[in-house]
Each structure stands twice: as structure tokens, then as C-alpha cells.
Coordinates of C-alpha atoms in Angstrom, one line a residue:
M1 CA -206.0 60.4 -32.8
T2 CA -207.4 61.2 -29.3
D3 CA -207.5 58.4 -27.9
L4 CA -204.1 56.7 -26.7
D5 CA -206.9 59.9 -28.2
P6 CA -207.0 59.5 -30.2
C7 CA -206.8 61.2 -29.2
S8 CA -204.9 61.8 -28.2
V9 CA -203.6 58.2 -25.6
D10 CA -205.4 60.7 -26.9
A11 CA -204.4 60.6 -26.7
G12 CA -204.2 58.9 -27.9
A13 CA -203.6 61.3 -29.1
A14 CA -202.5 60.8 -28.6
P15 CA -203.4 61.2 -31.5
T16 CA -206.0 60.0 -30.9
P17 CA -208.7 56.5 -29.4
A18 CA -213.1 56.2 -29.9
G19 CA -215.5 58.5 -29.5
G20 CA -218.9 57.6 -31.3
A21 CA -219.1 58.3 -35.2
G22 CA -215.0 58.5 -34.9
V23 CA -211.8 57.6 -33.7
V24 CA -210.3 60.2 -31.5
R25 CA -206.3 60.5 -31.8
A26 CA -204.4 61.5 -28.1
A27 CA -202.0 61.3 -27.7
G28 CA -205.7 60.1 -25.7
G29 CA -206.3 59.5 -26.5
I30 CA -206.0 55.7 -25.9
S31 CA -209.4 54.5 -26.8
G32 CA -210.4 56.6 -29.0
A33 CA -208.6 59.0 -29.2
A34 CA -207.3 60.3 -29.7
P35 CA -205.5 59.1 -32.6
D36 CA -203.6 61.2 -29.6
A37 CA -199.4 62.0 -31.7
S38 CA -197.2 63.5 -30.3
A39 CA -198.2 64.5 -27.6
P40 CA -196.9 66.7 -25.2
P41 CA -201.1 62.3 -28.7
S42 CA -198.7 65.7 -28.2
P43 CA -190.1 74.4 -29.1
S44 CA -188.5 77.0 -30.8
R45 CA -185.5 78.4 -29.3
P46 CA -183.6 81.3 -30.6
A47 CA -182.2 79.0 -33.4
P48 CA -182.9 74.8 -33.5
D49 CA -181.0 72.5 -31.6
T50 CA -179.3 74.4 -28.2
A51 CA -179.8 71.4 -26.0
T52 CA -175.8 70.1 -24.7
A53 CA -174.4 66.8 -26.3
T54 CA -175.8 65.4 -22.9
G55 CA -179.5 66.6 -23.9
A56 CA -180.4 68.9 -21.2
P57 CA -182.0 72.8 -22.1
P58 CA -180.4 74.9 -21.2
R59 CA -183.1 76.3 -18.1
E60 CA -185.5 79.0 -19.2
A61 CA -184.4 82.6 -17.8
P62 CA -186.6 82.9 -14.1
D63 CA -189.0 85.8 -15.8
D64 CA -189.8 83.5 -19.4
R65 CA -191.6 81.2 -16.9
P66 CA -195.2 80.5 -18.3
D67 CA -197.8 82.0 -16.3
G68 CA -199.5 79.5 -14.3
G69 CA -195.6 77.7 -14.0
V70 CA -193.3 77.2 -10.5
A71 CA -191.1 80.0 -10.9
D72 CA -187.5 79.2 -10.0
T73 CA -185.6 82.0 -7.9
A74 CA -182.0 81.9 -8.6
G75 CA -180.9 79.5 -6.4
D76 CA -183.6 76.8 -7.2
A77 CA -182.8 77.6 -11.1
T78 CA -179.3 76.4 -10.5
G79 CA -180.3 73.1 -8.0
H80 CA -182.6 72.3 -11.2
E81 CA -179.5 72.6 -13.8
A82 CA -177.1 70.2 -11.2
Q83 CA -179.8 68.4 -10.8
D84 CA -180.6 67.7 -14.3
S85 CA -176.6 68.0 -15.5
A86 CA -176.0 65.1 -13.1
Q87 CA -179.1 63.0 -14.7
D88 CA -178.3 63.3 -18.2
G89 CA -174.8 63.1 -17.4
A90 CA -175.7 59.9 -15.8
R91 CA -177.7 58.7 -17.8
D92 CA -175.8 59.0 -21.2
R93 CA -172.7 57.5 -20.0
A94 CA -174.9 54.1 -19.6
R95 CA -174.8 54.6 -23.3
D96 CA -171.8 55.6 -23.7
G97 CA -170.7 51.7 -24.2
A98 CA -174.1 51.1 -26.9
D99 CA -172.9 54.3 -29.1
A100 CA -169.1 55.0 -28.7
E101 CA -169.0 55.2 -32.4
I102 CA -171.5 57.3 -32.8
P103 CA -171.2 61.4 -31.1
A104 CA -174.5 62.7 -29.5
S105 CA -175.1 64.9 -32.1
E106 CA -175.8 62.5 -34.4
A107 CA -177.5 60.0 -33.2
T108 CA -180.8 59.3 -33.7
V109 CA -184.2 57.7 -32.5
F110 CA -182.7 54.3 -34.0
S111 CA -179.2 54.5 -32.5
R112 CA -177.9 51.2 -31.0
A113 CA -178.9 53.6 -27.5
Y114 CA -182.6 54.6 -28.0
R115 CA -183.8 51.8 -30.4
A116 CA -185.8 49.1 -28.2
L117 CA -187.3 51.8 -26.2
T118 CA -187.7 53.7 -28.9
L119 CA -189.9 50.2 -30.5
G120 CA -191.4 49.3 -28.1
I121 CA -193.0 53.0 -27.5
I122 CA -194.5 52.9 -31.2
S123 CA -194.7 49.3 -30.6
V124 CA -197.5 49.7 -27.9
V125 CA -199.2 52.6 -29.2
S126 CA -199.6 50.7 -32.7
L127 CA -201.8 48.2 -29.6
I128 CA -203.3 50.1 -28.1
A129 CA -204.3 52.2 -32.0
F130 CA -205.3 49.2 -32.7
E131 CA -207.7 48.3 -30.9
A132 CA -209.5 52.1 -30.3
S133 CA -210.8 51.2 -34.6
A134 CA -211.3 48.0 -33.8
V135 CA -213.9 49.0 -30.5
T136 CA -215.7 51.7 -33.0
T137 CA -216.5 49.0 -35.4
V138 CA -216.8 46.3 -32.8
M139 CA -218.9 48.2 -30.8
P140 CA -222.4 47.8 -32.9
V141 CA -222.9 44.1 -32.7
A142 CA -220.9 43.9 -28.8
A143 CA -224.0 46.2 -28.7
D144 CA -226.8 43.9 -29.7
R145 CA -225.5 40.7 -29.0
L146 CA -225.1 41.9 -25.2
D147 CA -229.3 43.9 -25.9
G148 CA -228.0 47.3 -24.5
V149 CA -228.1 50.0 -27.7
G150 CA -229.7 51.8 -24.8
L151 CA -226.3 51.9 -24.2
Y152 CA -224.0 52.6 -26.4
A153 CA -222.8 56.1 -26.0
F154 CA -221.9 54.8 -22.0
A155 CA -219.2 52.6 -23.4
F156 CA -217.3 55.4 -25.5
S157 CA -218.0 58.1 -22.4
G158 CA -216.6 55.6 -19.5
Y159 CA -213.3 55.2 -21.0
F160 CA -212.9 59.3 -21.6
T161 CA -214.3 60.0 -18.4
A162 CA -211.9 57.5 -16.6
S163 CA -209.3 58.7 -18.2
L164 CA -209.2 62.3 -16.8
F165 CA -209.0 61.0 -13.7
A166 CA -206.1 57.9 -14.2
M167 CA -204.4 61.2 -16.3
T168 CA -203.5 63.3 -13.1
L169 CA -203.1 60.1 -10.9
S170 CA -200.3 59.0 -13.7
G171 CA -199.6 63.0 -13.7
E172 CA -198.1 62.7 -9.2
W173 CA -196.8 59.2 -9.5
C174 CA -194.7 60.1 -12.9
D175 CA -192.9 63.2 -10.6
R176 CA -192.5 61.0 -8.1
R177 CA -191.8 57.4 -8.8
G178 CA -190.8 58.0 -11.7
P179 CA -192.8 56.1 -14.7
L180 CA -191.9 52.9 -14.6
A181 CA -194.6 52.0 -12.5
P182 CA -197.5 53.8 -13.3
L183 CA -196.4 52.3 -17.2
F184 CA -196.6 49.0 -16.4
A185 CA -199.5 49.8 -14.1
G186 CA -201.4 50.7 -16.9
V187 CA -201.3 48.2 -19.2
A188 CA -201.9 45.8 -16.7
A189 CA -205.9 47.7 -16.3
F190 CA -205.7 48.3 -19.7
G191 CA -205.8 44.8 -20.4
A192 CA -207.6 44.1 -17.1
G193 CA -210.4 45.9 -18.9
L194 CA -209.9 44.7 -22.0
V195 CA -210.3 40.3 -20.4
V196 CA -213.9 42.2 -18.0
A197 CA -214.9 44.2 -21.5
G198 CA -215.0 41.2 -24.1
S199 CA -216.3 38.4 -21.3
A200 CA -219.0 40.8 -20.2
T201 CA -222.5 38.8 -20.3
Q202 CA -224.8 42.4 -19.9
M203 CA -223.7 46.2 -21.4
W204 CA -223.3 47.8 -18.0
M205 CA -220.4 44.2 -17.2
F206 CA -219.0 45.5 -20.5
I207 CA -218.7 49.4 -19.8
V208 CA -217.5 48.6 -16.6
G209 CA -214.6 47.1 -18.4
R210 CA -213.9 49.9 -20.9
G211 CA -213.5 52.2 -17.8
V212 CA -211.0 49.8 -16.9
Q213 CA -209.3 50.3 -19.6
G214 CA -210.7 53.8 -19.2
I215 CA -208.1 54.3 -16.4
G216 CA -205.4 51.9 -18.0
G217 CA -205.0 54.2 -20.7
G218 CA -204.7 56.6 -19.0
L219 CA -201.4 55.8 -16.6
V220 CA -199.8 54.6 -19.8
I221 CA -200.0 58.0 -22.0
V222 CA -198.5 60.0 -19.2
S223 CA -196.0 58.1 -18.9
L224 CA -195.5 57.2 -22.1
Y225 CA -194.7 61.4 -22.6
V226 CA -192.2 61.7 -18.6
V227 CA -190.6 58.3 -20.4
V228 CA -189.9 60.6 -23.6
G229 CA -189.2 63.7 -21.4
R230 CA -186.7 61.6 -18.9
A231 CA -185.1 59.0 -21.9
F232 CA -184.2 61.2 -25.0
P233 CA -182.1 64.2 -25.3
Q234 CA -184.4 67.4 -26.3
R235 CA -182.7 67.4 -29.9
L236 CA -184.3 63.9 -30.5
Q237 CA -187.9 64.3 -28.4
P238 CA -190.0 65.5 -31.7
A239 CA -189.2 63.3 -33.7
V240 CA -190.1 60.7 -30.9
L241 CA -193.7 62.7 -30.5
A242 CA -194.3 62.4 -34.1
S243 CA -193.9 58.9 -34.4
F244 CA -197.0 58.8 -31.1
S245 CA -199.3 59.7 -34.2
A246 CA -197.3 57.7 -37.2
A247 CA -197.8 54.8 -35.0
W248 CA -202.0 55.1 -35.6
V249 CA -202.0 55.2 -39.4
L250 CA -202.0 51.4 -40.0
P251 CA -204.4 50.9 -37.1
V252 CA -206.2 53.2 -38.5
I253 CA -206.3 51.8 -42.5
V254 CA -206.2 48.4 -40.7
G255 CA -207.8 47.8 -37.4
P256 CA -211.5 48.1 -38.8
V257 CA -211.3 45.7 -41.7
V258 CA -209.4 43.3 -39.4
A259 CA -211.8 44.0 -36.4
G260 CA -215.0 43.0 -39.0
T261 CA -213.5 39.7 -40.1
I262 CA -212.9 38.7 -36.9
A263 CA -216.3 39.7 -35.2
D264 CA -217.9 37.6 -38.1
H265 CA -215.9 34.5 -38.5
V266 CA -214.2 34.0 -34.4
G267 CA -217.0 36.3 -32.9
W268 CA -216.4 39.7 -31.4
R269 CA -215.4 38.5 -28.4
W270 CA -212.2 37.7 -28.7
V271 CA -212.1 41.4 -30.6
F272 CA -211.2 42.4 -26.7
L273 CA -209.8 38.9 -25.8
G274 CA -206.8 38.0 -27.9
M275 CA -204.9 41.6 -27.2
P276 CA -203.6 42.0 -23.6
V277 CA -200.6 39.2 -24.4
L278 CA -199.8 41.5 -27.7
V279 CA -199.2 44.2 -25.1
L280 CA -196.5 41.7 -23.1
L281 CA -194.2 41.8 -25.5
P282 CA -192.8 45.1 -26.4
L283 CA -193.1 45.7 -22.4
M284 CA -189.8 43.4 -22.1
V285 CA -188.6 45.1 -24.7
M286 CA -188.7 48.3 -23.3
L287 CA -187.9 47.5 -20.0
P288 CA -183.9 47.3 -19.4
A289 CA -183.7 50.8 -20.9
L290 CA -187.0 51.7 -18.8
R291 CA -184.5 50.8 -15.6
T292 CA -181.8 53.0 -16.1
L293 CA -183.4 55.9 -16.3
P294 CA -183.3 58.7 -12.9
P295 CA -186.2 58.8 -10.3
G296 CA -189.2 61.3 -10.2
G297 CA -187.4 64.7 -8.8
H298 CA -190.0 64.8 -5.9
S299 CA -189.9 63.4 -2.7
T300 CA -192.2 64.1 -1.4
A301 CA -195.8 62.6 -1.4
M302 CA -198.0 62.3 -3.7
D303 CA -201.1 65.1 -4.0
R304 CA -204.0 63.6 -2.0
R305 CA -205.7 67.4 -3.2
R306 CA -204.5 66.4 -7.0
I307 CA -205.4 63.5 -7.1
L308 CA -209.0 64.0 -5.3
L309 CA -209.8 67.5 -7.9
A310 CA -209.4 65.0 -11.0
L311 CA -211.4 62.7 -9.5
A312 CA -214.7 65.3 -8.8
V313 CA -213.3 66.5 -12.7
A314 CA -214.2 62.6 -13.6
A315 CA -216.8 62.9 -11.4
G316 CA -218.6 65.7 -12.6
A317 CA -218.1 64.4 -16.4
G318 CA -219.7 61.6 -16.3
L319 CA -222.8 63.4 -14.3
L320 CA -222.6 66.0 -17.1
Q321 CA -222.8 63.0 -19.5
F322 CA -225.5 60.8 -18.5
A323 CA -227.9 64.5 -18.4
V324 CA -227.0 65.3 -22.5
Q325 CA -227.3 61.8 -22.9
D326 CA -231.3 61.0 -20.8
L327 CA -233.1 64.4 -21.8
R328 CA -236.0 64.6 -19.3
W329 CA -236.5 67.3 -16.3
L330 CA -235.6 65.4 -14.4
S331 CA -231.5 64.9 -15.3
L332 CA -231.2 68.1 -14.6
L333 CA -230.7 67.7 -11.2
P334 CA -228.0 65.1 -12.0
G335 CA -226.4 68.3 -14.9
V336 CA -226.7 70.8 -12.5
A337 CA -224.5 68.9 -9.6
G338 CA -222.5 67.7 -12.7
A339 CA -221.1 71.2 -13.5
A340 CA -220.5 71.5 -9.7
L341 CA -218.4 69.8 -9.4
L342 CA -216.6 70.2 -13.1
V343 CA -216.0 73.8 -13.6
P344 CA -214.7 74.6 -9.6
C345 CA -212.1 71.1 -10.1
V346 CA -210.9 72.1 -14.3
L347 CA -210.0 75.4 -13.2
R348 CA -207.2 74.2 -10.1
L349 CA -206.9 71.6 -11.5
L350 CA -205.3 73.0 -14.5
P351 CA -202.1 75.8 -15.1
A352 CA -204.1 78.5 -13.8
G353 CA -204.9 81.1 -16.2
T354 CA -205.6 78.3 -18.9
F355 CA -209.0 79.7 -19.6
R356 CA -208.3 83.3 -20.1
A357 CA -204.5 81.6 -22.8
A358 CA -201.9 83.3 -20.3
R359 CA -198.7 83.3 -22.1
G360 CA -196.7 80.0 -21.7
L361 CA -197.6 76.3 -20.9
P362 CA -201.9 77.5 -20.1
S363 CA -201.6 78.8 -23.8
V364 CA -200.0 74.7 -24.3
V365 CA -202.3 73.6 -22.3
L366 CA -205.3 75.3 -24.1
L367 CA -204.4 74.7 -27.4
R368 CA -205.1 70.7 -27.1
G369 CA -208.2 70.6 -25.8
L370 CA -209.8 73.4 -27.9
A371 CA -207.8 71.5 -31.3
A372 CA -208.5 67.4 -30.5
G373 CA -212.1 68.4 -29.3
T374 CA -213.2 71.1 -33.2
F375 CA -211.9 68.6 -34.8
L376 CA -214.0 65.4 -33.2
G377 CA -216.7 68.0 -32.5
A378 CA -216.6 68.0 -36.6
E379 CA -215.0 65.1 -37.8
S380 CA -218.3 63.3 -35.5
F381 CA -221.6 64.6 -37.8
V382 CA -219.4 64.2 -41.6
P383 CA -220.5 61.0 -41.6
L384 CA -223.5 61.1 -41.3
M385 CA -224.1 64.5 -43.3
L386 CA -221.9 62.0 -46.1
V387 CA -224.9 59.0 -45.7
T388 CA -227.8 61.5 -44.8
E389 CA -227.7 64.7 -47.2
R390 CA -225.6 62.9 -49.9
G391 CA -226.5 59.2 -50.2
L392 CA -223.2 57.8 -49.6
S393 CA -223.0 54.0 -47.6
P394 CA -221.5 54.1 -44.5
T395 CA -218.6 52.4 -45.5
M396 CA -217.5 55.2 -48.6
A397 CA -218.7 58.4 -45.7
G398 CA -216.1 56.5 -42.8
L399 CA -213.5 56.3 -46.2
S400 CA -214.1 59.9 -46.7
L401 CA -211.8 60.2 -43.4
T402 CA -208.7 57.4 -44.5
G403 CA -206.6 60.5 -45.3
G404 CA -206.7 63.0 -42.1
G405 CA -205.0 59.8 -40.3
L406 CA -202.5 59.4 -43.3
T407 CA -201.8 63.7 -43.3
W408 CA -201.4 63.8 -39.7
A409 CA -198.7 61.6 -39.7
L410 CA -197.2 63.6 -42.3
G411 CA -198.5 67.1 -40.6
S412 CA -195.9 65.3 -37.2
Y413 CA -193.4 63.9 -39.1
A414 CA -192.9 67.7 -40.4
Q415 CA -192.7 69.8 -37.2
S416 CA -190.3 67.4 -36.6
R417 CA -187.3 68.9 -38.8
P418 CA -184.2 70.5 -37.3
R419 CA -185.0 73.7 -39.3
L420 CA -188.6 74.1 -38.5
H421 CA -188.0 74.3 -34.4
A422 CA -187.5 78.1 -34.4
H423 CA -191.1 78.3 -36.2
R424 CA -192.9 75.7 -34.0
E425 CA -195.5 78.2 -33.1
R426 CA -195.9 79.5 -36.1
L427 CA -196.9 76.0 -37.8
M428 CA -198.9 76.0 -34.5
G429 CA -200.7 78.6 -35.8
V430 CA -200.8 78.0 -39.4
G431 CA -202.4 74.1 -38.5
M432 CA -205.0 75.7 -36.3
L433 CA -206.0 78.0 -39.9
M434 CA -205.6 75.0 -42.1
I435 CA -207.9 73.0 -39.6
A436 CA -210.6 75.9 -39.8
V437 CA -210.6 75.7 -43.1
S438 CA -210.9 71.6 -43.1
I439 CA -214.2 71.9 -41.8
A440 CA -215.9 75.1 -43.6
L441 CA -214.9 73.7 -47.3
A442 CA -216.7 69.9 -45.6
A443 CA -219.3 72.2 -45.0
T444 CA -219.3 73.4 -48.7
A445 CA -220.6 69.8 -49.6
L446 CA -224.6 70.6 -48.1
I447 CA -223.8 73.1 -51.2
D448 CA -226.2 70.9 -53.9
G449 CA -223.4 70.9 -57.3
V450 CA -220.4 70.5 -54.7
P451 CA -219.3 67.0 -55.4
A452 CA -219.1 64.8 -52.0
W453 CA -216.0 64.4 -52.4
I454 CA -214.5 67.3 -50.6
V455 CA -214.5 66.2 -47.1
A456 CA -212.3 63.2 -47.9
A457 CA -209.9 66.8 -49.9
S458 CA -211.3 69.1 -46.6
W459 CA -209.9 66.3 -44.5
V460 CA -206.3 66.0 -45.8
I461 CA -205.9 69.5 -45.4
G462 CA -207.9 69.1 -41.8
G463 CA -205.5 66.1 -41.0
F464 CA -201.9 68.2 -41.5
G465 CA -203.1 70.7 -39.6
M466 CA -203.5 68.5 -36.8
G467 CA -200.3 66.8 -37.0
V468 CA -198.4 70.2 -36.9
T469 CA -200.3 71.3 -34.1
I470 CA -200.9 68.0 -31.5
S471 CA -197.2 66.9 -31.6
G472 CA -195.7 70.9 -31.9
G473 CA -198.0 71.3 -28.7
S474 CA -196.2 68.1 -27.3
V475 CA -192.8 69.4 -27.9
L476 CA -193.7 72.4 -26.3
L477 CA -195.0 71.2 -23.0
L478 CA -192.0 69.6 -22.3
K479 CA -189.5 73.1 -23.2
L480 CA -191.7 75.1 -21.0
S481 CA -192.1 72.0 -18.2
R482 CA -189.1 71.4 -15.2
P483 CA -188.2 67.7 -15.6
E484 CA -189.6 67.4 -11.4
D485 CA -192.8 68.8 -13.0
A486 CA -192.9 67.1 -16.6
G487 CA -195.4 64.4 -14.8
S488 CA -197.8 66.3 -14.2
N489 CA -197.6 69.3 -17.0
A490 CA -197.7 65.6 -19.0
A491 CA -201.0 65.1 -17.3
S492 CA -203.0 68.7 -17.7
L493 CA -202.5 68.7 -21.4
Q494 CA -203.7 65.4 -21.1
V495 CA -206.6 66.4 -19.3
S496 CA -207.9 69.4 -21.2
D497 CA -207.9 67.2 -24.5
A498 CA -209.9 65.2 -23.4
L499 CA -212.8 67.3 -21.8
G500 CA -212.0 68.5 -25.2
N501 CA -213.8 66.0 -26.9
I502 CA -216.1 66.2 -24.1
S503 CA -217.2 70.0 -24.2
L504 CA -217.2 70.3 -28.2
L505 CA -218.2 66.9 -29.2
G506 CA -221.6 68.2 -26.8
A507 CA -221.6 71.8 -27.8
S508 CA -222.3 70.0 -30.7
G509 CA -224.4 67.9 -30.5
V510 CA -226.5 70.2 -28.8
L511 CA -225.8 72.6 -32.3
F512 CA -227.7 69.5 -34.1
V513 CA -230.5 69.3 -32.1
A514 CA -231.3 73.2 -31.8
F515 CA -231.2 73.4 -36.4
G516 CA -233.9 71.1 -36.3
G517 CA -231.3 67.9 -36.4
G518 CA -233.1 65.3 -34.2
S519 CA -234.5 63.5 -36.9
A520 CA -232.0 62.3 -39.2
T521 CA -232.3 59.2 -40.4
V522 CA -230.1 56.5 -40.9
G523 CA -231.2 53.2 -41.5
T524 CA -231.8 53.6 -44.8
H525 CA -229.5 50.9 -47.1
D526 CA -230.5 52.4 -50.0
A527 CA -228.6 55.7 -51.6
A528 CA -231.3 57.2 -53.4
D529 CA -233.3 57.2 -50.2
A530 CA -230.8 57.9 -47.7
A531 CA -230.2 60.6 -49.6
G532 CA -233.3 61.9 -49.9
S533 CA -234.2 60.7 -46.1
S534 CA -232.9 63.7 -44.3
D535 CA -233.7 67.4 -45.5
H536 CA -231.3 69.1 -42.5
P537 CA -228.2 70.8 -44.3
A538 CA -229.3 73.9 -41.5
A539 CA -227.8 71.3 -38.6
F540 CA -225.2 70.1 -39.5
A541 CA -224.0 74.0 -41.2
A542 CA -224.1 75.2 -38.5
V543 CA -222.5 71.9 -36.0
L544 CA -219.4 72.3 -38.9
L545 CA -219.5 75.8 -38.7
G546 CA -219.2 75.9 -34.7
M547 CA -216.1 73.8 -35.1
A548 CA -214.7 75.3 -37.5
A549 CA -215.1 79.3 -34.9
M550 CA -213.0 77.5 -32.6
A551 CA -210.7 76.6 -34.5
L552 CA -209.9 80.5 -35.2
V553 CA -209.7 81.1 -31.8
G554 CA -207.2 78.6 -31.5
A555 CA -205.5 79.7 -33.8
F556 CA -205.3 83.3 -31.6
V557 CA -204.0 81.1 -28.8
T558 CA -201.0 80.3 -31.0
T559 CA -199.7 83.5 -31.0
R560 CA -199.9 83.4 -26.4
L561 CA -197.0 80.0 -27.0
R562 CA -194.5 82.0 -26.2
P563 CA -193.4 82.7 -22.6
G564 CA -193.2 86.3 -21.3
K565 CA -195.4 89.0 -20.4
A566 CA -198.9 88.7 -20.9

């Protein structure tokens, strides 16, 4: 679910967000995106629950700082501890009157002190998840009415590209001013994008609206992660982050049905125009609690260099997407320009050592992109495989993936159990292995005699693995981040999610075409004809086995999650 998205909003995911053939969970994710799930969508202490009664996590020794993070000197560490303790103490004292009868060690995310904030977060993520699922359903109708089928893919990629920039901006904003302003600005932008898309008279206007939605989604998902890090004690953070994934379950199931009904009886535009007002209520519920949060930890101005790098990454990603979707020799020029912008800027934007899987925070960030992109890269082609190779209807092909959304939430819940905190890194390794097995098992549906329902069974396995991995990574990121760096680190996680979706989905497309899948036919309505209309099992096998191999790379990265010497 990588589109929060997600998904990761997305991301979220954020489970995760809408991304063409599948729903991106993000914790992104928002649009897709996926669904984004308990992202930072998204800690292993010597013993679980070593947080203090105020919820302030114990400090890492300077030598244990993850590669790529900012190492504390002894004096800095002491200063940060004092600042954190003061903030946590003020926060808890403000809530003592509300929960005086409940010991701090027994409070839950639905105790009176946290109830409004928890319900508000779940409501916001659920509404964004519903919109992500609904967009996938009504997009064919919208593109046809606006005479823009040729620009269909840009309605999805525009969201992700804009969110890349907004995620970094939100991280800087949260670290310096707190999450309240970027959260409300993100919701306002998301609502404005819905209005623009819903009132569009031409396809380019619709794509602009989706881009504005992406800006809003990127601001919101990072802000929510910062809210979790500052408002909840460390003991409760896994449960809150797991709720990000749970918030995707109902929208993923009912979203397509509700959106299809609205499109048929009222009009596709109302799927967009009816959403903005619904987001206001949960924000009003959360507002009193949000006002009690401490301000950002940085007193300096926002890092303009980092924001410009994010803008360059978004521009580079947009140029590359244009080049891939417009396969002509002239497209090499924007493709080369996009790569020249994207690669060096990404290396500077993400934590140092990310692409060599340095221990600690860099590996957590890298794993998020690998997990999200691998699953989406396979999921996007599974419905096409079932329709063209096995003769299933599009509806039945889509339903084959529904079980994955349910077990994603179950996996997020499982990793949040206190007794499993000390084993989180190992659980994430198991999760990546489950994803690899799931994708490889789905490929066996290409073999004559293997029932088509094997795909549904395999996606149940993969969904659980994604829930464990995405949510566990989100918890680890908060553990490895200083409070004043939580926003920028959360942004890095979401940027990795979005880049993983874009790059590995693109790689899947290249493999599909390279192995002869470019001529697959999907327009037939007769199951028997559909079964014989395409004979490209090698193309689907290349995609699925390629993504399974990338999941195994992710399983190796999980061995690098603990901070320490490389």
C-alpha cells in the first residue's frame, strides 16, 4: 500500500497509493501508495520496552550512531538527552490530568490522552487510502471523458514525482517548526488538487491536479510520522505505525466498489470533488493534541540546498518517466538529462552510505525502497498475467490481490507486539524472504496444470511479509533518529519508497518488453479468447523472477540494519 503509498501515503505507505495496475501503499505513499503502513506507510533493544516512563528512548552511545547519521559528541548527547527529557516531561505533565488514573506503563494508543490523536491519524490515512483506491477505479473513465488516454500513465507518475519534492520539504519544515503547519498545508494542497482534478476539462489539467495532490500527500505523510515520534512514547509507536497499515484495509476493499458506483450514477468527477470536506473533521479532532507538541529542534532556517536537491530529483524522475513512456530516439535527450539530475542528487539527498548498505539508518532507508519497489513491480503485472495467460476476467484478477492487503495489516500488527521488539531485524529478514517466495510462487501460475488461485495464496504470504518489513522499518527509523532529525530522516525513507516504486516498476516494464511482452492483448472480454490471445509466459516470468531476486537482495540488506562497525 504505498500511496499515502500506498504506499507507501506511501506512502502511503504508507501502506501504500495508486500506481497504475496496483495500489501503492505508503506509507506513500498517498496515492497510491502505498499502502505506506507503519512507515517511519514504514528497534531492537537488548530487552523490549526499555523506554523510560515518560517515553523518552535511551540514547545510543556515540559509536553506535548509524553510518550516514550525525554522530553526537559526548556534550551534544547530554544536551539532546536533557532537551528530550524536558520535552517528554512537559508532554506527559500536560496529559497527567487526562489519564491520572492510568499508569504510564499501561496506557494504550486509545487511552484518553492519545485517543483523539490516534483516531484522527487513522481517519486521515483512511481517507487518503480511499482516494488512492478510487483513483485507480475511475481513471479509465476520466481519461476517456477527457480524451487523454495517451497521457494515462502521467496521471499516476505525476503524483509520485511531485511527492518526491514535497517529502523533503516537509521533513525540513517539521524539524524546524514542528509538524502542525506542514500537516495542515499538506491537507489543503491535497484538497486543492482534488478540486482541480475533479473540475478538469482537459487531460493536462487533470494531471496538474494530480501533481498538486502529490505535493499535499508528501507533506502529510512525513508530518504524520513526525507526530508519532513526538506525541507517543516509544513503547506505543509500533502500535500507532501499525495502524497506518490497518487504515488501508477497508478502503482497499470498498474503495473500488464505492468509486465505481459514484462514477456510474453521479459522475466520475464527484469521486474527487466529494473528498476535500471529509478530511476536515479528523483534522479538527486532532488539533488540540497537535498544539501541545513541542516545536522543531532546529533553530536555523530550512536547508535550501537539501530542498533544491529534492526539486532536482523530482525533475530528473519526471524526465526519465517521459523518456520511458515516449519510446523514440528523441526521447534519449530528456532521458539522459533526467539521469544526470537524478543520480548525483539522490546520492546527496539520502543518508551517506545508503547505496552500499552501510549499517544502521542507511540500510533502513535502502530496504524501504527495495521492499516497496519489488512488491509493486511484481503486483502491477500480476493482473495482466492472469487476464492474458489464464483467461480470468479483470475483476477476478484484481480480487486475487485482495488477500495481500488484509495480511499486510496483519503483519504490521504482528511486528508491533512488545515481545517481538528485540527480534525486529530478524523478523524483517523473514518478511523479505516471504516476499521473494510469494513472487516466485505467483510465477508458477504460468505452468500448465497449476491452478490460477495459487496467485491469491501467494499474495497472502507476500502481504504479510510487506506488513512486517515496512512497519518494522518505520519503527527502526524513529529509533535511530534524534528528535530534531526525525523529519528529514522520515523524508529520506519516503523518498526511497517513491524512488523504489519508480525505478523497479520501470525495470519491470523493460524486462517485460525485452522478453516479448509488448504485444500482449488485454482488450478481449471472452475468457477463452483471452487465454489464447497472448503467449508470452517468458515476459511475465522475467518480471516476476527478476523482482523475486531483488527481494532476496533486500533480505541481505536486513542483516545490516543494526548500527555498528561496517
